[in-house]
């Protein structure tokens, strides 16, 4: 039996992208021993992993010490963050893991810090002359009156995912959602609603640590289905449905060069050195990017099913040192999702 590559995924809650990374590695011909850790003993990924650990939250003082202890005990070769909180903490302290000979397939600190802040992301893309929706941070409720575009998407400034994402079509609705976020200690970001729900794409661009693009694959999202839809309303202005993705994506593989080429240009322009997930809509033939996730994403497993296994490619290049790394073209098809249940005996 081949020696198994030991991978620790930090953050394996059922709704996060850590489990999607785990599922992707399971598809590989490379023999992996997958360890999972999470702050909750009921996290789905702890039971799907070969071995699971309950650890402190990523923002707690004892987090790094416990994570390093697990890595040493299990002789971990690869550490992959499975949530944004884990990503930020591990990125800021990457040197302590690298000193132990542990490979971390994540992007540069600059790309991660920018991508985790939606306003900084939009400002960077605009400075590079890429198309973005009108965007404004609302620090106080009185600033809402300065917004002159409708309909609008309201989301939080920091972090990815679709939690606390809403659609407003007039100022009273906008004030309501902004006030809700402000009262809960969040800083709202308001973006112009651009394009249509049928032209939304999630594009994974994987670059190596030297900046060379290894793979790029797009999925046109089906966001009007119940599972993939967080919020949908009928437009006050014209006969169409306005929708926001739930983050539980499904859809069809696309090879449209108008989309793929522009997203590759974005990855190169911002200096990506790892996994990158670009959320965009196609507006008049141009990619309009509304968010960038500077990491593996919730659609990582979907791309792996189509033949582009991003975490596996990084391990094969930098841990197994495959000299002739072959990256296949993605298969054409649809990728659909459902719900699965697991019974855990006490």
mmCIF file of C-alpha atoms in Angstrom, residues 70-231:
data_model
loop_
_atom_site.group_PDB
_atom_site.id
_atom_site.type_symbol
_atom_site.label_atom_id
_atom_site.label_comp_id
_atom_site.label_asym_id
_atom_site.label_seq_id
_atom_site.Cartn_x
_atom_site.Cartn_y
_atom_site.Cartn_z
ATOM 1 C CA UNK A 70 -2.219 18.089 16.197
ATOM 2 C CA UNK A 71 0.110 18.657 13.246
ATOM 3 C CA UNK A 72 3.080 17.354 15.237
ATOM 4 C CA UNK A 73 1.240 14.374 16.679
ATOM 5 C CA UNK A 74 -0.173 13.250 13.322
ATOM 6 C CA UNK A 75 2.888 14.276 11.261
ATOM 7 C CA UNK A 76 0.703 16.401 9.034
ATOM 8 C CA UNK A 77 2.157 17.249 5.615
ATOM 9 C CA UNK A 78 -0.571 19.578 4.333
ATOM 10 C CA UNK A 79 -2.746 22.071 6.233
ATOM 11 C CA UNK A 80 -5.794 23.517 4.450
ATOM 12 C CA UNK A 81 -8.140 26.117 6.015
ATOM 13 C CA UNK A 82 -11.812 25.206 5.665
ATOM 14 C CA UNK A 83 -13.411 28.467 6.821
ATOM 15 C CA UNK A 84 -12.624 32.172 6.484
ATOM 16 C CA UNK A 85 -11.771 32.519 10.176
ATOM 17 C CA UNK A 86 -9.333 29.624 9.956
ATOM 18 C CA UNK A 87 -7.957 31.043 6.714
ATOM 19 C CA UNK A 88 -7.215 34.441 8.249
ATOM 20 C CA UNK A 89 -5.588 33.030 11.405
ATOM 21 C CA UNK A 90 -3.477 30.498 9.514
ATOM 22 C CA UNK A 91 -2.487 33.046 6.858
ATOM 23 C CA UNK A 92 -1.325 35.541 9.495
ATOM 24 C CA UNK A 93 0.762 32.835 11.191
ATOM 25 C CA UNK A 94 1.803 30.749 8.196
ATOM 26 C CA UNK A 95 5.502 30.902 9.057
ATOM 27 C CA UNK A 96 5.105 28.757 12.206
ATOM 28 C CA UNK A 97 3.649 25.936 10.098
ATOM 29 C CA UNK A 98 6.083 26.331 7.206
ATOM 30 C CA UNK A 99 8.960 26.063 9.702
ATOM 31 C CA UNK A 100 7.604 22.614 10.598
ATOM 32 C CA UNK A 101 7.729 21.544 6.948
ATOM 33 C CA UNK A 102 3.948 21.785 6.491
ATOM 34 C CA UNK A 103 2.633 22.859 3.084
ATOM 35 C CA UNK A 104 -0.278 25.329 3.135
ATOM 36 C CA UNK A 105 -1.970 25.723 -0.295
ATOM 37 C CA UNK A 106 -3.289 29.236 0.243
ATOM 38 C CA UNK A 107 -2.886 32.572 -1.476
ATOM 39 C CA UNK A 108 -0.529 35.390 -0.509
ATOM 40 C CA UNK A 109 -1.360 37.441 2.622
ATOM 41 C CA UNK A 110 -2.066 40.504 0.448
ATOM 42 C CA UNK A 111 -4.599 38.693 -1.777
ATOM 43 C CA UNK A 112 -6.285 37.062 1.219
ATOM 44 C CA UNK A 113 -6.606 40.296 3.211
ATOM 45 C CA UNK A 114 -7.985 42.139 0.181
ATOM 46 C CA UNK A 115 -10.410 39.373 -0.781
ATOM 47 C CA UNK A 116 -11.832 39.143 2.736
ATOM 48 C CA UNK A 117 -12.785 42.826 2.562
ATOM 49 C CA UNK A 118 -15.406 43.485 -0.130
ATOM 50 C CA UNK A 119 -14.729 47.209 -0.462
ATOM 51 C CA UNK A 120 -10.979 46.706 -0.788
ATOM 52 C CA UNK A 121 -11.691 44.087 -3.452
ATOM 53 C CA UNK A 122 -13.847 46.456 -5.482
ATOM 54 C CA UNK A 123 -11.320 49.282 -5.148
ATOM 55 C CA UNK A 124 -8.499 47.026 -6.347
ATOM 56 C CA UNK A 125 -10.476 45.762 -9.346
ATOM 57 C CA UNK A 126 -11.465 49.302 -10.325
ATOM 58 C CA UNK A 127 -7.835 50.424 -10.111
ATOM 59 C CA UNK A 128 -6.977 47.606 -12.540
ATOM 60 C CA UNK A 129 -9.742 48.790 -14.929
ATOM 61 C CA UNK A 130 -12.037 45.772 -14.433
ATOM 62 C CA UNK A 131 -15.823 46.111 -14.435
ATOM 63 C CA UNK A 132 -17.500 46.187 -11.011
ATOM 64 C CA UNK A 133 -20.941 47.208 -9.714
ATOM 65 C CA UNK A 134 -21.346 50.542 -7.934
ATOM 66 C CA UNK A 135 -20.400 49.846 -4.321
ATOM 67 C CA UNK A 136 -20.571 51.822 -1.084
ATOM 68 C CA UNK A 137 -19.881 51.066 2.583
ATOM 69 C CA UNK A 138 -22.551 52.268 5.019
ATOM 70 C CA UNK A 139 -20.899 53.162 8.328
ATOM 71 C CA UNK A 140 -23.972 55.012 9.662
ATOM 72 C CA UNK A 141 -27.647 54.906 8.736
ATOM 73 C CA UNK A 142 -27.638 58.530 7.595
ATOM 74 C CA UNK A 143 -25.368 57.602 4.672
ATOM 75 C CA UNK A 144 -28.129 55.576 3.016
ATOM 76 C CA UNK A 145 -29.614 58.741 1.464
ATOM 77 C CA UNK A 146 -26.422 59.133 -0.600
ATOM 78 C CA UNK A 147 -27.084 55.895 -2.509
ATOM 79 C CA UNK A 148 -28.525 56.654 -5.948
ATOM 80 C CA UNK A 149 -28.771 53.179 -7.496
ATOM 81 C CA UNK A 150 -31.584 50.659 -7.229
ATOM 82 C CA UNK A 151 -32.143 47.767 -6.937
ATOM 83 C CA UNK A 152 -29.264 47.029 -4.590
ATOM 84 C CA UNK A 153 -27.632 44.104 -2.815
ATOM 85 C CA UNK A 154 -26.800 44.523 0.873
ATOM 86 C CA UNK A 155 -24.102 42.338 2.429
ATOM 87 C CA UNK A 156 -21.467 42.514 5.155
ATOM 88 C CA UNK A 157 -18.083 44.122 4.577
ATOM 89 C CA UNK A 158 -15.967 41.220 5.819
ATOM 90 C CA UNK A 159 -16.018 37.539 4.965
ATOM 91 C CA UNK A 160 -17.563 35.496 2.202
ATOM 92 C CA UNK A 161 -20.685 33.378 1.893
ATOM 93 C CA UNK A 162 -24.284 34.480 1.518
ATOM 94 C CA UNK A 163 -25.239 34.991 5.174
ATOM 95 C CA UNK A 164 -26.826 38.401 5.791
ATOM 96 C CA UNK A 165 -27.252 39.161 2.091
ATOM 97 C CA UNK A 166 -30.421 40.957 1.005
ATOM 98 C CA UNK A 167 -32.101 42.735 -1.930
ATOM 99 C CA UNK A 168 -33.561 46.245 -1.589
ATOM 100 C CA UNK A 169 -35.552 48.038 -4.290
ATOM 101 C CA UNK A 170 -36.194 51.373 -2.584
ATOM 102 C CA UNK A 171 -34.753 53.545 0.186
ATOM 103 C CA UNK A 172 -37.071 52.295 2.995
ATOM 104 C CA UNK A 173 -36.065 48.687 2.288
ATOM 105 C CA UNK A 174 -32.424 49.691 2.096
ATOM 106 C CA UNK A 175 -32.596 51.490 5.432
ATOM 107 C CA UNK A 176 -34.286 48.475 7.030
ATOM 108 C CA UNK A 177 -31.574 45.995 6.006
ATOM 109 C CA UNK A 178 -28.701 48.378 6.759
ATOM 110 C CA UNK A 179 -30.135 49.154 10.183
ATOM 111 C CA UNK A 180 -30.476 45.427 10.884
ATOM 112 C CA UNK A 181 -26.818 44.784 10.088
ATOM 113 C CA UNK A 182 -25.594 47.852 11.960
ATOM 114 C CA UNK A 183 -27.572 46.864 15.075
ATOM 115 C CA UNK A 184 -25.912 43.450 14.954
ATOM 116 C CA UNK A 185 -22.421 44.907 14.856
ATOM 117 C CA UNK A 186 -21.879 44.459 11.111
ATOM 118 C CA UNK A 187 -20.774 47.049 8.582
ATOM 119 C CA UNK A 188 -23.067 46.898 5.512
ATOM 120 C CA UNK A 189 -21.814 47.092 1.941
ATOM 121 C CA UNK A 190 -24.360 48.171 -0.680
ATOM 122 C CA UNK A 191 -23.828 47.086 -4.291
ATOM 123 C CA UNK A 192 -25.763 47.867 -7.426
ATOM 124 C CA UNK A 193 -27.771 44.861 -8.653
ATOM 125 C CA UNK A 194 -26.370 44.239 -12.128
ATOM 126 C CA UNK A 195 -27.201 41.752 -14.876
ATOM 127 C CA UNK A 196 -29.724 38.944 -14.559
ATOM 128 C CA UNK A 197 -29.950 35.797 -12.452
ATOM 129 C CA UNK A 198 -29.442 33.650 -15.572
ATOM 130 C CA UNK A 199 -26.033 35.242 -16.241
ATOM 131 C CA UNK A 200 -24.323 34.632 -12.904
ATOM 132 C CA UNK A 201 -21.085 32.648 -12.806
ATOM 133 C CA UNK A 202 -18.675 31.243 -10.259
ATOM 134 C CA UNK A 203 -15.184 30.843 -11.705
ATOM 135 C CA UNK A 204 -12.290 29.043 -10.051
ATOM 136 C CA UNK A 205 -8.816 30.178 -11.108
ATOM 137 C CA UNK A 206 -5.971 28.180 -9.580
ATOM 138 C CA UNK A 207 -2.490 29.693 -9.749
ATOM 139 C CA UNK A 208 0.687 28.102 -8.466
ATOM 140 C CA UNK A 209 2.955 29.799 -5.959
ATOM 141 C CA UNK A 210 4.947 31.336 -8.777
ATOM 142 C CA UNK A 211 1.856 32.975 -10.291
ATOM 143 C CA UNK A 212 1.362 30.595 -13.228
ATOM 144 C CA UNK A 213 -2.298 29.735 -13.867
ATOM 145 C CA UNK A 214 -2.787 25.970 -13.573
ATOM 146 C CA UNK A 215 -6.515 25.803 -14.242
ATOM 147 C CA UNK A 216 -9.587 27.968 -14.828
ATOM 148 C CA UNK A 217 -13.133 26.662 -14.839
ATOM 149 C CA UNK A 218 -16.499 28.423 -14.829
ATOM 150 C CA UNK A 219 -19.952 27.308 -13.721
ATOM 151 C CA UNK A 220 -23.105 29.148 -14.742
ATOM 152 C CA UNK A 221 -25.200 29.141 -11.611
ATOM 153 C CA UNK A 222 -28.782 27.922 -11.356
ATOM 154 C CA UNK A 223 -29.804 30.339 -8.600
ATOM 155 C CA UNK A 224 -33.588 30.294 -8.940
ATOM 156 C CA UNK A 225 -33.956 26.780 -7.487
ATOM 157 C CA UNK A 226 -34.961 26.487 -3.841
ATOM 158 C CA UNK A 227 -31.672 25.015 -2.614
ATOM 159 C CA UNK A 228 -29.467 27.534 -4.446
ATOM 160 C CA UNK A 229 -31.553 30.617 -3.696
ATOM 161 C CA UNK A 230 -31.231 32.782 -0.591
ATOM 162 C CA UNK A 231 -33.656 35.529 -1.593
#
